[in-house]
């Protein structure tokens, strides 16, 4: 087997923006090590984009095969790759009235995805509905929201109403 080094450069970061596979690829900092098995003269190395939920724009990857005492590439080998960002949007979840319950499901998500949102009332409130756009079932405490843009969704709660019945009893006077 032959161990071959690849220099990694560019604005994309190995391990968070992309990974390498093939040839038992391993990465440490700006250096990748590829193993060409005994009896083989080449190996295919794939660059695999990783989704990181960050709006970073297009990022570049530059791979180059430096000279070594262990091998001599026939030509200077370099490759440049552009990684395009998968678009994301922020979903903010709110509670009205404040401190009447809690919600989960906010954060940053890929455009076109569906995100589950859940509203939980506190002991003195009941869930009423969700307000905002793209909510699949606004009357259900657990629903989904379509991520098609940055948006705010609000869980609305109401105080629990207690019924109180007052009856008048007849009084008797003995006299």
Short mmCIF file of C-alpha atoms in Angstrom, two decimals, residues 9-142:
data_model
loop_
_atom_site.label_atom_id
_atom_site.label_comp_id
_atom_site.label_asym_id
_atom_site.label_seq_id
_atom_site.Cartn_x
_atom_site.Cartn_y
_atom_site.Cartn_z
CA UNK A 9 -6.90 24.75 0.88
CA UNK A 10 -9.80 27.12 0.20
CA UNK A 11 -12.57 28.66 2.25
CA UNK A 12 -14.41 25.37 2.87
CA UNK A 13 -13.37 23.46 5.98
CA UNK A 14 -12.86 19.70 5.92
CA UNK A 15 -15.02 18.02 8.54
CA UNK A 16 -17.63 20.79 8.74
CA UNK A 17 -18.24 21.75 5.08
CA UNK A 18 -17.13 18.54 3.35
CA UNK A 19 -15.63 15.11 3.90
CA UNK A 20 -13.40 12.94 1.72
CA UNK A 21 -14.09 9.27 1.03
CA UNK A 22 -12.28 6.57 -0.89
CA UNK A 23 -8.76 5.32 -0.41
CA UNK A 24 -9.26 5.16 3.37
CA UNK A 25 -9.16 8.97 3.36
CA UNK A 26 -8.35 10.71 6.62
CA UNK A 27 -7.99 14.44 7.26
CA UNK A 28 -5.91 16.32 9.80
CA UNK A 29 -5.96 20.09 9.49
CA UNK A 30 -5.05 21.07 5.92
CA UNK A 31 -3.66 17.65 5.01
CA UNK A 32 -5.49 14.56 3.78
CA UNK A 33 -3.92 11.12 3.68
CA UNK A 34 -5.09 8.67 1.03
CA UNK A 35 -4.09 4.99 0.90
CA UNK A 36 -3.63 3.35 -2.52
CA UNK A 37 -3.93 -0.41 -1.93
CA UNK A 38 -1.10 -2.73 -2.92
CA UNK A 39 -1.46 -3.82 -6.54
CA UNK A 40 -3.44 -0.68 -7.49
CA UNK A 41 -2.08 2.31 -9.35
CA UNK A 42 -4.88 4.71 -8.44
CA UNK A 43 -7.78 5.38 -6.13
CA UNK A 44 -10.89 7.53 -6.55
CA UNK A 45 -11.36 10.13 -3.83
CA UNK A 46 -14.84 11.67 -3.52
CA UNK A 47 -15.56 15.09 -2.03
CA UNK A 48 -18.84 14.88 -0.10
CA UNK A 49 -20.58 18.15 0.84
CA UNK A 50 -21.84 18.35 4.43
CA UNK A 51 -24.89 20.41 5.40
CA UNK A 52 -24.05 22.68 8.31
CA UNK A 53 -27.13 24.99 8.49
CA UNK A 54 -24.96 28.09 8.05
CA UNK A 55 -25.49 30.78 5.42
CA UNK A 56 -21.90 30.90 4.13
CA UNK A 57 -22.36 31.47 0.42
CA UNK A 58 -20.26 29.58 -2.11
CA UNK A 59 -17.10 28.07 -0.61
CA UNK A 60 -14.03 26.79 -2.43
CA UNK A 61 -12.05 23.58 -1.98
CA UNK A 62 -8.59 23.25 -3.51
CA UNK A 63 -6.85 19.88 -3.53
CA UNK A 64 -3.27 19.44 -4.67
CA UNK A 65 -0.92 16.49 -4.79
CA UNK A 66 2.53 17.63 -3.63
CA UNK A 67 5.74 15.89 -4.67
CA UNK A 68 7.06 13.22 -2.33
CA UNK A 69 10.02 10.89 -1.92
CA UNK A 70 7.50 7.97 -1.96
CA UNK A 71 5.95 8.76 -5.35
CA UNK A 72 6.32 11.03 -8.35
CA UNK A 73 3.11 12.27 -9.98
CA UNK A 74 3.42 12.41 -13.76
CA UNK A 75 1.94 15.91 -13.80
CA UNK A 76 1.12 18.51 -11.19
CA UNK A 77 -2.29 17.47 -9.97
CA UNK A 78 -4.71 20.05 -8.58
CA UNK A 79 -8.48 20.25 -8.37
CA UNK A 80 -10.75 23.15 -7.47
CA UNK A 81 -14.34 22.64 -6.40
CA UNK A 82 -17.05 25.15 -5.45
CA UNK A 83 -19.54 24.15 -2.76
CA UNK A 84 -22.91 25.86 -3.04
CA UNK A 85 -24.81 26.58 0.13
CA UNK A 86 -28.12 24.87 0.78
CA UNK A 87 -30.52 27.73 1.58
CA UNK A 88 -31.76 27.97 5.16
CA UNK A 89 -34.20 30.11 7.11
CA UNK A 90 -34.69 31.00 10.77
CA UNK A 91 -37.96 30.10 12.52
CA UNK A 92 -38.74 32.04 15.70
CA UNK A 93 -41.36 30.66 18.09
CA UNK A 94 -43.18 32.86 20.62
CA UNK A 95 -45.73 32.46 23.42
CA UNK A 96 -48.73 34.75 24.07
CA UNK A 97 -49.43 35.77 26.73
CA UNK A 98 -45.84 35.67 27.95
CA UNK A 99 -45.20 32.99 30.61
CA UNK A 100 -48.44 31.13 29.85
CA UNK A 101 -46.67 28.07 28.44
CA UNK A 102 -43.65 26.93 26.47
CA UNK A 103 -42.84 26.10 22.84
CA UNK A 104 -40.21 24.05 21.05
CA UNK A 105 -39.36 23.85 17.37
CA UNK A 106 -37.62 27.12 16.58
CA UNK A 107 -34.19 27.32 14.97
CA UNK A 108 -32.47 27.28 11.59
CA UNK A 109 -33.74 24.82 8.99
CA UNK A 110 -33.36 24.02 5.28
CA UNK A 111 -35.79 25.77 2.94
CA UNK A 112 -38.48 23.40 1.72
CA UNK A 113 -38.38 21.25 4.86
CA UNK A 114 -41.13 20.75 7.44
CA UNK A 115 -40.38 21.41 11.12
CA UNK A 116 -42.41 20.11 14.07
CA UNK A 117 -43.55 22.75 16.56
CA UNK A 118 -45.03 21.91 19.96
CA UNK A 119 -46.83 24.17 22.44
CA UNK A 120 -47.28 23.17 26.09
CA UNK A 121 -49.50 25.28 28.37
CA UNK A 122 -48.61 25.89 32.00
CA UNK A 123 -50.94 24.68 34.79
CA UNK A 124 -53.23 27.74 34.54
CA UNK A 125 -53.62 27.98 30.76
CA UNK A 126 -54.92 26.01 27.76
CA UNK A 127 -53.57 26.00 24.22
CA UNK A 128 -55.79 27.98 21.80
CA UNK A 129 -53.98 28.02 18.43
CA UNK A 130 -50.89 28.87 16.42
CA UNK A 131 -50.63 32.07 14.40
CA UNK A 132 -48.16 32.62 11.57
CA UNK A 133 -47.81 31.33 8.03
CA UNK A 134 -47.25 27.79 6.77
CA UNK A 135 -48.66 25.98 9.84
CA UNK A 136 -50.25 22.67 8.82
CA UNK A 137 -52.82 22.52 11.67
CA UNK A 138 -53.07 25.81 13.59
CA UNK A 139 -55.48 24.32 16.17
CA UNK A 140 -53.22 21.43 17.21
CA UNK A 141 -50.66 21.94 19.99
CA UNK A 142 -48.24 19.80 17.96
#
